[in-house]
Coordinates of C-alpha atoms in Angstrom, one line a residue:
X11 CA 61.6 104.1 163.6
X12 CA 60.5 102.0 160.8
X13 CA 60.4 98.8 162.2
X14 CA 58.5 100.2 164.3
X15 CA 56.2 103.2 163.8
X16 CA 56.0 102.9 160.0
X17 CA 53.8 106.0 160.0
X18 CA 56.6 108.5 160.5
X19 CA 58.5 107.2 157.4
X20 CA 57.6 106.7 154.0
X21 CA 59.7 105.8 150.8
X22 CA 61.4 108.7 149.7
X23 CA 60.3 110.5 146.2
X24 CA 63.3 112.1 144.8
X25 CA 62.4 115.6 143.3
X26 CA 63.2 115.2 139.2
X27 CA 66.1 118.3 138.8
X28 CA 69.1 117.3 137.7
X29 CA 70.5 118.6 134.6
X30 CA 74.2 117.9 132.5
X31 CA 75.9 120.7 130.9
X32 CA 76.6 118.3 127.7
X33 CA 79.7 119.3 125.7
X34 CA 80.0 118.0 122.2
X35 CA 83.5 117.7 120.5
X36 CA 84.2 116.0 117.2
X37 CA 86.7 112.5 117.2
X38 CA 89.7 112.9 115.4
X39 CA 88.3 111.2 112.2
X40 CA 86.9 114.7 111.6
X41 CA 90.3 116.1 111.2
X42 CA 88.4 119.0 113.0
X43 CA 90.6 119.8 116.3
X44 CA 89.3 119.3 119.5
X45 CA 86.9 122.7 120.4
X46 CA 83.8 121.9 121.4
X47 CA 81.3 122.4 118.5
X48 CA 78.1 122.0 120.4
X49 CA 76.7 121.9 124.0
X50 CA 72.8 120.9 124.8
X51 CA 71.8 121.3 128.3
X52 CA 70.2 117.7 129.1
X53 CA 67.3 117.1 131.9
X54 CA 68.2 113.7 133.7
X55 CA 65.0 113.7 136.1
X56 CA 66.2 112.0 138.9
X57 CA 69.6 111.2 137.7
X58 CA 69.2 107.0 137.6
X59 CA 69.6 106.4 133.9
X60 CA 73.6 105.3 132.5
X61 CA 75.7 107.4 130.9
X62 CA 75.6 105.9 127.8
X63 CA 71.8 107.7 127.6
X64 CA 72.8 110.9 128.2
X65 CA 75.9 110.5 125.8
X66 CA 73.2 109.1 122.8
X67 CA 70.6 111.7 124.4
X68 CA 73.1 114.7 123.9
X69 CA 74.3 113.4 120.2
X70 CA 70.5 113.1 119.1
X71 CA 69.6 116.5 119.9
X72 CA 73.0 118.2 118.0
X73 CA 71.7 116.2 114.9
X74 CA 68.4 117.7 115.5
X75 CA 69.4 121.2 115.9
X76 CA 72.5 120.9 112.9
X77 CA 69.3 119.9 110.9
X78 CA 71.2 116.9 110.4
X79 CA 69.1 114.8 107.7
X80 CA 67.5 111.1 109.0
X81 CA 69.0 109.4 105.9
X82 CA 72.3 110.2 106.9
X83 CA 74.2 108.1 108.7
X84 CA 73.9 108.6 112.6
X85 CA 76.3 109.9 114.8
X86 CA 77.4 108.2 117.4
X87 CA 79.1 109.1 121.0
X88 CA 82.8 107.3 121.2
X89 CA 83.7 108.6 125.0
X90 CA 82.1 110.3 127.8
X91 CA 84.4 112.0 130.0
X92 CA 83.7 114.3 133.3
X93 CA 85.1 117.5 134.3
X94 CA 88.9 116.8 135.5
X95 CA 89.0 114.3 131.7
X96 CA 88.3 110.7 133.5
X97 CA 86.6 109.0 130.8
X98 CA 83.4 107.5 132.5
X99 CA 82.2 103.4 132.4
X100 CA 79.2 103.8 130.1
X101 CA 77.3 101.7 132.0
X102 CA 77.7 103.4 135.4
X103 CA 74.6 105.0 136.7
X104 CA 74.1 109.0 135.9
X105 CA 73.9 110.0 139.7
X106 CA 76.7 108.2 140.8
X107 CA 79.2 110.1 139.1
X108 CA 77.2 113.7 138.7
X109 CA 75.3 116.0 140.2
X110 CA 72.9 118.4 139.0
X111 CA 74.7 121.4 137.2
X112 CA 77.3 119.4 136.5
X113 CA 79.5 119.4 132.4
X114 CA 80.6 116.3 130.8
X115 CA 82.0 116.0 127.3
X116 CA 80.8 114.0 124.7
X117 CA 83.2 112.9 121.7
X118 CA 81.2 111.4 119.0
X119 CA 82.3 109.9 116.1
X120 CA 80.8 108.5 112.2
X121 CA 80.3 105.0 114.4
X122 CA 78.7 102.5 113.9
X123 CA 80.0 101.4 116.9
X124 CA 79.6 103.1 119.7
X125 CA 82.2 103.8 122.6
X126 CA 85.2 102.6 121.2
X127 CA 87.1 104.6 123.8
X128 CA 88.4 102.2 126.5
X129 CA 87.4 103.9 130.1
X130 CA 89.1 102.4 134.0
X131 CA 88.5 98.8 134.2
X132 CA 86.9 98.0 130.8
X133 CA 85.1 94.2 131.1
X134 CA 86.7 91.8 128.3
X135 CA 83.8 91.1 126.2
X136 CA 83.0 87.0 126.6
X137 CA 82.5 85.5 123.2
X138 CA 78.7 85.4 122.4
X139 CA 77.1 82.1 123.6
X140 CA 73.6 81.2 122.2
X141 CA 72.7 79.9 125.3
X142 CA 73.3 82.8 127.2
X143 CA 69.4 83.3 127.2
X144 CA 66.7 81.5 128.8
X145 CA 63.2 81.2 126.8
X146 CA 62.1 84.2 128.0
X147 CA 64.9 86.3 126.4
X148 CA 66.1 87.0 130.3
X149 CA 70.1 86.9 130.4
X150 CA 71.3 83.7 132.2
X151 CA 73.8 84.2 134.7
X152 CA 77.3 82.6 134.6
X153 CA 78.0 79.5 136.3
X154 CA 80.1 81.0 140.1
X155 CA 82.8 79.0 139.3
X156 CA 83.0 80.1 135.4
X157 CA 86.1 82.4 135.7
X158 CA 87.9 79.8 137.3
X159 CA 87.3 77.1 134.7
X160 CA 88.1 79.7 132.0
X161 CA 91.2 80.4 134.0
X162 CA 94.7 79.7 131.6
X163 CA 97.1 78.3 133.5
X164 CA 99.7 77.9 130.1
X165 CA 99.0 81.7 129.4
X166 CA 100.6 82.4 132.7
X167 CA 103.2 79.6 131.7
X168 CA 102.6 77.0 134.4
X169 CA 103.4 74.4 131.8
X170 CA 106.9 75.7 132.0
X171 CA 107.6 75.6 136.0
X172 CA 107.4 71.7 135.7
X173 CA 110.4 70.0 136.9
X174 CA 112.5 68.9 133.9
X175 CA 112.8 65.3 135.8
X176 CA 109.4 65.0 136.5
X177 CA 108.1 66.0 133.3
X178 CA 110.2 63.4 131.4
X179 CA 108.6 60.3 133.6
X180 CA 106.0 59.7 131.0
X181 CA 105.1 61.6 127.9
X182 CA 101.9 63.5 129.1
X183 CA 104.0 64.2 132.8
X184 CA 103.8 68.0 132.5
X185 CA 100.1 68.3 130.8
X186 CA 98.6 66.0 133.8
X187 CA 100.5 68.3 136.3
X188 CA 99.4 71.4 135.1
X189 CA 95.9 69.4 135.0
X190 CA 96.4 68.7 138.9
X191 CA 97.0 72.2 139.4
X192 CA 94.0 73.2 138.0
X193 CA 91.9 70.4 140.7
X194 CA 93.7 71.5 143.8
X195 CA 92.9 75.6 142.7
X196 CA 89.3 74.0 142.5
X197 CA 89.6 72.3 145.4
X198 CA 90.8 75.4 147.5
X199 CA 89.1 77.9 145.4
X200 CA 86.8 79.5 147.8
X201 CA 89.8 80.0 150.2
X202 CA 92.3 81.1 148.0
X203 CA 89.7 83.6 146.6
X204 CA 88.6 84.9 150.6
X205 CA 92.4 85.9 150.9
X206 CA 92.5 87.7 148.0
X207 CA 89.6 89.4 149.0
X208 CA 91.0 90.4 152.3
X209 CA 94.5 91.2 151.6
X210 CA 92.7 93.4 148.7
X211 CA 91.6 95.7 151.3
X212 CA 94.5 95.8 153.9
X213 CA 97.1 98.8 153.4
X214 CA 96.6 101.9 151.4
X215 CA 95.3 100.3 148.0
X216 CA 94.2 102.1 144.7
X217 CA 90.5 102.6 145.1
X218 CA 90.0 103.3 141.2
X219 CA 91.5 99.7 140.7
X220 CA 89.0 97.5 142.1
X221 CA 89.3 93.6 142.9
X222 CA 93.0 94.0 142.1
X223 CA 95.6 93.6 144.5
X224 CA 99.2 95.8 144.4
X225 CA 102.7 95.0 144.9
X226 CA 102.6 96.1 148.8
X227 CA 99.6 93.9 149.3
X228 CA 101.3 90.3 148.2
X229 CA 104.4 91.4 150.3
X230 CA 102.0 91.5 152.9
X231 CA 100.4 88.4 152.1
X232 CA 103.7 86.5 151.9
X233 CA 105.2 88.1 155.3
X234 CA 101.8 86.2 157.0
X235 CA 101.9 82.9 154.8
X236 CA 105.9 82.4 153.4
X237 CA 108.4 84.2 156.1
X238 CA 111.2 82.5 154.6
X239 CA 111.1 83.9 150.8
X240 CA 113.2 86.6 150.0
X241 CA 111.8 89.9 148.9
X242 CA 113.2 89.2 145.6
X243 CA 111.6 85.9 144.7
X244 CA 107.8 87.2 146.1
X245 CA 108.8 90.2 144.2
X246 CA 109.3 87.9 141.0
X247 CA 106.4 86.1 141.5
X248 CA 103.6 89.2 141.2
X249 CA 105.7 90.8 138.4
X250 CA 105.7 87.4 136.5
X251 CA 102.1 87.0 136.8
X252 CA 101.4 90.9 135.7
X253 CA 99.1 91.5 132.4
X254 CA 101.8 92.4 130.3
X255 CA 104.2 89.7 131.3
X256 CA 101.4 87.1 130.1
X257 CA 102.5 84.6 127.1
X258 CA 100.5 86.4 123.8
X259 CA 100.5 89.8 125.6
X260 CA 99.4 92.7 123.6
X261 CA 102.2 95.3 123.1
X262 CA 101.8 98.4 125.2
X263 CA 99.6 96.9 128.2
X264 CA 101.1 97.7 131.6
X265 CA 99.7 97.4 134.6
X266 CA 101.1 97.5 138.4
X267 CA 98.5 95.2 139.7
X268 CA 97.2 91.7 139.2
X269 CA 93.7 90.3 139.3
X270 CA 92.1 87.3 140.8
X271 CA 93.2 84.4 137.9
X272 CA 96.9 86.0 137.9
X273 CA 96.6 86.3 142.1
X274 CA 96.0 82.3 141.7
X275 CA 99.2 81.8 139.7
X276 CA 101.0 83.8 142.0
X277 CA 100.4 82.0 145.3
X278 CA 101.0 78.5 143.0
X279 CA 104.7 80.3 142.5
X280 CA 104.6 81.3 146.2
X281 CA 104.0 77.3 147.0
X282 CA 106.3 75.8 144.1
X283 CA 109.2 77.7 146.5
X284 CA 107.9 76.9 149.8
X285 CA 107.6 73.1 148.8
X286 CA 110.3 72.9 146.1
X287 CA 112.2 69.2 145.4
X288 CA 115.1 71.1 147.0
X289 CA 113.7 71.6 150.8
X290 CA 112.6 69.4 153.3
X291 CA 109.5 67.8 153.0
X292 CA 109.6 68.9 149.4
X293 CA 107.4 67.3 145.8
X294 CA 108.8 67.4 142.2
X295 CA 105.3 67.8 141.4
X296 CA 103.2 71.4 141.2
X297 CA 100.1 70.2 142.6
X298 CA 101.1 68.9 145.9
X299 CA 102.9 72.1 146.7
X300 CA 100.4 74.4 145.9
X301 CA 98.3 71.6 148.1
X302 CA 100.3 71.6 151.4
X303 CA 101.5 75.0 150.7
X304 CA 97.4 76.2 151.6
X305 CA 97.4 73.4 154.3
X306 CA 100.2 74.5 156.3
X307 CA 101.0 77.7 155.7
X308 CA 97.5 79.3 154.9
X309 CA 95.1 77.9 156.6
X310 CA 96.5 78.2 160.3
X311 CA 96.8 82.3 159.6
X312 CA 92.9 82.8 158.5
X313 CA 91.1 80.3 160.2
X314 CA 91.2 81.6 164.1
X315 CA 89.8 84.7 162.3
X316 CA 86.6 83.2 160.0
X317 CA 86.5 80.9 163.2
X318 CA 86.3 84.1 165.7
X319 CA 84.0 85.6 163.3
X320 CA 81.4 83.3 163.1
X321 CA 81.3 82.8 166.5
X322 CA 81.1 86.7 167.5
X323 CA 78.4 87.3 165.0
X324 CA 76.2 83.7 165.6
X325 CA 74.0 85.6 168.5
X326 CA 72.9 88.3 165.6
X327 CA 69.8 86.1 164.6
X328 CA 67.2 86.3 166.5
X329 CA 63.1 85.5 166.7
X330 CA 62.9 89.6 167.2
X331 CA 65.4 90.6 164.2
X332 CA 64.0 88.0 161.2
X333 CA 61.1 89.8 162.2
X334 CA 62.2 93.1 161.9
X335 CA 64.2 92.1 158.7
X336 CA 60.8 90.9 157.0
X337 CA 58.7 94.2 158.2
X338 CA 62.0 96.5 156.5
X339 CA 62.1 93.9 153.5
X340 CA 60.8 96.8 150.9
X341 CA 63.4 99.3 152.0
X342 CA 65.7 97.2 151.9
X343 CA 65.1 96.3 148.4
X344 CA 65.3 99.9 147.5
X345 CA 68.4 100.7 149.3
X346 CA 70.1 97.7 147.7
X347 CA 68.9 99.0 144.2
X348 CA 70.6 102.5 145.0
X349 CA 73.8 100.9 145.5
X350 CA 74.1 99.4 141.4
X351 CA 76.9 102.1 140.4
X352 CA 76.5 99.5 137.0
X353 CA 73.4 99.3 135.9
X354 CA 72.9 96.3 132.9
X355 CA 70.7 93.2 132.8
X356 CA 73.1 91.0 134.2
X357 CA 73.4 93.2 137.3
X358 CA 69.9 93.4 138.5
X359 CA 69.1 92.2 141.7
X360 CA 72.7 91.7 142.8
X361 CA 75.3 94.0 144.4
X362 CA 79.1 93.8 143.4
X363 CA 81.0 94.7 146.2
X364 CA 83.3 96.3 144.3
X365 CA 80.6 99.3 145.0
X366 CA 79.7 98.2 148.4
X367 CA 82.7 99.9 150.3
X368 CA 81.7 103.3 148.9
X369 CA 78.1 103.3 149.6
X370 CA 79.0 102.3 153.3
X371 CA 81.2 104.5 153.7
X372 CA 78.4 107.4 152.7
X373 CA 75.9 105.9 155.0
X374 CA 78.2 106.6 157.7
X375 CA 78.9 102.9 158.6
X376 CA 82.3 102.5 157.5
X377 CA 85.6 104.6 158.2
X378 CA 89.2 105.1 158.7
X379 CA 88.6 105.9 162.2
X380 CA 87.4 102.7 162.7
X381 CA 89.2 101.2 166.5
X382 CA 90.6 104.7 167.4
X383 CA 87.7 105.4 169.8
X384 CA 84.5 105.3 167.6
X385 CA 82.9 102.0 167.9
X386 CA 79.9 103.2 165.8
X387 CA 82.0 102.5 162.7
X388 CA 83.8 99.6 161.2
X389 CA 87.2 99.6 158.5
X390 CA 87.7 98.1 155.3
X391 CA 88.9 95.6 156.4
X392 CA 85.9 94.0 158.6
X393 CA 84.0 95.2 156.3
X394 CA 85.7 93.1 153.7
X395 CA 85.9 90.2 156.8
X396 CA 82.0 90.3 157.2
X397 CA 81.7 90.0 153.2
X398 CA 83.3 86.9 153.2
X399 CA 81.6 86.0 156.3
X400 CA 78.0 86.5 154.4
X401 CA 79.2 84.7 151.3
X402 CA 80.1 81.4 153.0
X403 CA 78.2 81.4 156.0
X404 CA 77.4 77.9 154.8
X405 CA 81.2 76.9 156.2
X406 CA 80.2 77.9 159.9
X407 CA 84.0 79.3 159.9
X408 CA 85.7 76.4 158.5
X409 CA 87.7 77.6 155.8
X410 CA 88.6 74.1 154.6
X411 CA 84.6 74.4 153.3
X412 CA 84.7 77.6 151.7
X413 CA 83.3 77.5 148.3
X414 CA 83.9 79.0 145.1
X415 CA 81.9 82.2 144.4
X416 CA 81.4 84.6 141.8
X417 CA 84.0 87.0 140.8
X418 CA 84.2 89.4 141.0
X419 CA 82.0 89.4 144.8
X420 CA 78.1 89.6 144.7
X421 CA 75.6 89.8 147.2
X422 CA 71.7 89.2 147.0
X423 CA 69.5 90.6 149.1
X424 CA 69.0 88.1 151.4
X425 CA 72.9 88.7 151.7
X426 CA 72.7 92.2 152.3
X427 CA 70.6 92.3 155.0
X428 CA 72.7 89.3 156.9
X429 CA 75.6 91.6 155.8
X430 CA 74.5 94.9 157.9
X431 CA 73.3 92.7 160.3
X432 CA 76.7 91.9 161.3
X433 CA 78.2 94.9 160.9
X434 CA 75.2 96.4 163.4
X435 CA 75.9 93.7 165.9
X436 CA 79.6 94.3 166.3
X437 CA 79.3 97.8 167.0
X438 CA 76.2 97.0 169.1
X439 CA 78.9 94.8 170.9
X440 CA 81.2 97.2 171.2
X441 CA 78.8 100.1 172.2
X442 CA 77.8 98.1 175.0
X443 CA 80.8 97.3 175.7
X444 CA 82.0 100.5 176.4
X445 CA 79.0 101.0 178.1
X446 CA 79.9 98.7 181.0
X447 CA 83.2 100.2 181.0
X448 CA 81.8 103.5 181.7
X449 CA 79.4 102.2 184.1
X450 CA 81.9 100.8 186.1
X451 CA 84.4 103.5 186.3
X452 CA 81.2 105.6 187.6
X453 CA 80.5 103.0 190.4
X454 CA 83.7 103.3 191.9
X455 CA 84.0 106.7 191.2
X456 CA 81.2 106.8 193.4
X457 CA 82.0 104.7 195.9
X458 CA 85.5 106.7 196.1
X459 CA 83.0 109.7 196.9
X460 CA 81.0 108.0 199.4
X461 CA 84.0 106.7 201.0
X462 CA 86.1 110.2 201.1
X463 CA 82.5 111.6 202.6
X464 CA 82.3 109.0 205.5
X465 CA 85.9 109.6 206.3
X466 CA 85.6 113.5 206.3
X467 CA 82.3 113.2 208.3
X468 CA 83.9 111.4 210.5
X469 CA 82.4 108.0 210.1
X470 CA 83.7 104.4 210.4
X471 CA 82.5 102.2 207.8
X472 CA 79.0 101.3 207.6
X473 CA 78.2 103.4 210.5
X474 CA 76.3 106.4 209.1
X475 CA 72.7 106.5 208.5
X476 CA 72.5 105.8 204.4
X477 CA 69.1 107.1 204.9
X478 CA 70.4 110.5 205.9
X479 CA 72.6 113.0 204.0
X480 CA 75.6 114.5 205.5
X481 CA 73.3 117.1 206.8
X482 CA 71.5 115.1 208.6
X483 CA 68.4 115.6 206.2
X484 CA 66.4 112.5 204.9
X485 CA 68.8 111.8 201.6
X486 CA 66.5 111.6 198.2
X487 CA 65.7 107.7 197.4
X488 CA 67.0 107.3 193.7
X489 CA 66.3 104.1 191.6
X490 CA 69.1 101.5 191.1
X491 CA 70.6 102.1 187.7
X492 CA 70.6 99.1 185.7
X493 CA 73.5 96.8 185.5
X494 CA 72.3 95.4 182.1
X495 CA 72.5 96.9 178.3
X496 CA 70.6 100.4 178.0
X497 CA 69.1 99.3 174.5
X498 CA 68.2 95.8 173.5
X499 CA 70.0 94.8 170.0
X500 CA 66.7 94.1 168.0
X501 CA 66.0 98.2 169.1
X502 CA 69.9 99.4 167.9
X503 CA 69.3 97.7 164.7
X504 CA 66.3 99.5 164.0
X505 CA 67.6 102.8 164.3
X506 CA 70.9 101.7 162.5
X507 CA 68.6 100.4 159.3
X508 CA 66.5 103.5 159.7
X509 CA 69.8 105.9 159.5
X510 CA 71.2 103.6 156.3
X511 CA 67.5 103.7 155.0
X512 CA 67.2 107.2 155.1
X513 CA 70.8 108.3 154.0
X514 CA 70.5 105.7 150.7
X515 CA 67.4 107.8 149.8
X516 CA 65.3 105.2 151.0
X517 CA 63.1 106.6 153.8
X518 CA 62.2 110.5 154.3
X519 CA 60.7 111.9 157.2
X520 CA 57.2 113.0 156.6
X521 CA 56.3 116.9 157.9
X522 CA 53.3 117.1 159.8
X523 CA 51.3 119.2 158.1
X524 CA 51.0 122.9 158.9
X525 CA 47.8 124.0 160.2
X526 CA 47.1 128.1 160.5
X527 CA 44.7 129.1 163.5

């Protein structure tokens, strides 16, 4: 293994061969139909630039051989769209979404601006901040918290589900509410953003429509938190919260799923039910209800699980495994890096989870046979569990301190590695585990045996020779099998790592060399 015989691995060199069938087709400002006018066969090495190269690569060359003078105006490529028409994220890495020998299409257009074609999941452009760099010219993050602050609650008209009464105690009533509101989602933030997380991945979700959660999911949700709510009402509180329902709205934007700032609004509808002036126990004020709503209601259905969590995975750090962790530190750099399905400035050093499911799911570590008799695997689900788990192992399972964190989901390196240390620990566990089982049912299996033999030889209990066979011939001494684990964890974790290492592209075997005689 690795971690241990580092001589039998070394970092893999991927062989430079991929190469993009590139088909070029005029936009419609060309008034030129839409056959393709132009294809240049493009060389991609080993596949880890963005599209966006390839689509600027492919336009460059058509200029070239049109003969296209340099004083003209350049073309430029609008939309980049793969085989079946799925118009590609410009910023996604070449070999996640292609393979050598593969055809894309290239519409290109008088520009100047480039990629005015809106692809899946299209980021909203933040307005430009001049201290978005540091001295160096290096990108500076955003604060965790940011989308939170920039959260709107009177776009999703929070303003107007103050109570009438309350709002005319005194003349800023309803502003200082909906500023309350705002405090208690910062308050709970961290928690309310760990269920969104989790109820994200329950059920049979979109997987194109990432870090969005669907109708069936907040039923879900609402069945575990608010039993008493009618289907209706939770019904009318994800449709009221939806993108196109929004106060300012654009015209023709519908979507069937809600993101995290609209999932925040929702639960606050949830809670302005649960605790309404007209039930027991009820507050004419928003904030209180969204308040006890998380108190009572939410945090008795997900703490026994961070709680259980944390205490199944605290035994995973050991003297042994830091130390393996440090000697693999290198590939696991590399194997994080081969996970950026976005690759831009901001992204570097950082994984979005958004892309985390897939690559696990490649590597063999995640499945949906997870629990129906493979415990080398683990679902979506705990998968989605131990990410929450990694991201606020500060909280030791107490949900009431979960913190705010990014959004959508990142993990560092140093997060990574706790992150498949967990995940190789449970099934570790549960190898083991069935282990013992199986160890057992051969023990008395055996002793059945040995019993059925002492009564078919004849013998009373304890009265024939155990150092003779039922021949009568000296019976061979075997060793004890041991009652214990047949693999130490620090050793399972070094073959799991060395399995992810090799299938990210990390580790390749070297070939002892041939030697004619």
């Amino acid at each position: 293994r690795t971690v241990s015989t580092p001589e039998l691995r070394r970092p893999r060199e991927e062989s430079a061969r991929m190469r993009i069938r590139v088909s070029l087709v005029p936009s419609e400002e060309f008034n030129a139909g839409t056959a393709e006018v132009a294809f240049v066969n493009v060389e991609c090495g080993k596949g880890t630039q963005i599209v966006r190269w390839l689509a600027h690569e492919a336009v460059r060359r058509m200029e070239e051989l049109a003969g296209i003078p340099t004083s003209t105006p350049s073309l430029v490529p609008q939309a980049v769209s793969d085989a079946t028409g799925i118009i590609l994220d410009p910023d996604t890495v070449l070999k996640e979404v292609a393979k050598d020998g593969d055809s894309v299409l290239v519409r290109f257009g008088r520009g100047p601006e480039a990629f005015t074609t809106k692809w899946r999941n299209r980021p909203t452009a933040r307005p430009f901040d001049w201290e978005a760099m540091d001295s160096k010219g290096v990108a500076i993050r955003p604060d965790h918290d940011a989308w939170l602050k920039d959260l709107d609650l009177y776009m999703y008209g929070v303003d107007d589900m103050v109570e009438e009464i309350h709002a005319k105690t005194h003349e800023n009533a309803r502003a200082d509410d909906v500023k309350n509101v705002k405090a208690v989602m910062t308050e709970f933030g961290g928690f309310i953003q760990a269920v969104f997380k989790l109820y994200e991945a329950k059920g049979d979700g979109d997987d194109g429509d990432v870090d969005r959660l669907t109708l069936e999911q907040f039923r879900m949700l609402c069945r575990d938190f608010a039993k008493g709510l009618t289907n209706e009402y939770v019904d009318e509180c994800f449709n009221a919260v939806l993108p196109q329902n929004m106060k300012g709205a654009r015209k023709g934007a519908v979507s069937t799923t809600v993101d995290l700032n609209g999932f925040f609004v929702a639960i606050l509808k949830v809670a302005a039910k649960v605790f309404g002036p007209e039930t027991k126990g009820g507050f004419q004020e928003l904030a209180p209800r969204l308040e006890h709503f998380v108190k009572r209601d939410a945090f008795p259905v997900l703490a026994p699980i961070f709680k259980k969590v944390h205490d199944e995975l605290g035994g995973a750090i050991t003297p042994e495994v830091i130390s393996l962790l440090k000697r693999a530190e290198r590939l696991m750099a590399k194997t994080l890096d081969s996970c950026q399905l976005r690759r831009t400035p901001d992204t570097a050093g950082h994984l979005d989870v958004r892309y985390l499911s897939v690559h696990a799911t490649r590597w063999g570590i995640v499945s949906e046979d997870a629990g129906e008799g493979r415990d080398d695997v683990v679902s979506l689900e705990q998968l989605t569990t131990y990410v929450v788990y990694v991201k606020q192992l500060a909280a030791a399972g107490d949900v009431e301190k979960f913190t705010i964190q990014g959004a959508p989901y990142e993990v560092d390196q140093g997060e990574f590695e706790r992150l498949l240390v967990s995940m190789a620990y449970f099934t570790y566990n549960a190898a083991m585990a069935t282990e013992a089982k199986q160890r057992e049912e051969e023990k008395k299996a055996k002793e059945a045996a040995a019993a059925a033999a002492r009564e078919a030889g004849g013998y009373e209990d304890g009265e024939e020779d155990e150092g003779m066979d039922e021949d009568g011939e000296a019976a061979e001494v075997t060793e004890p099998e041991p009652d214990g684990p047949s693999i130490t964890f620090p050793e399972y974790l070094g073959t799991y790592l060395d399995s992810i290492f090799e299938k990210a592209g990390a580790l390749v075997a070297i070939e002892p060399p041939k030697i004619e005689i």
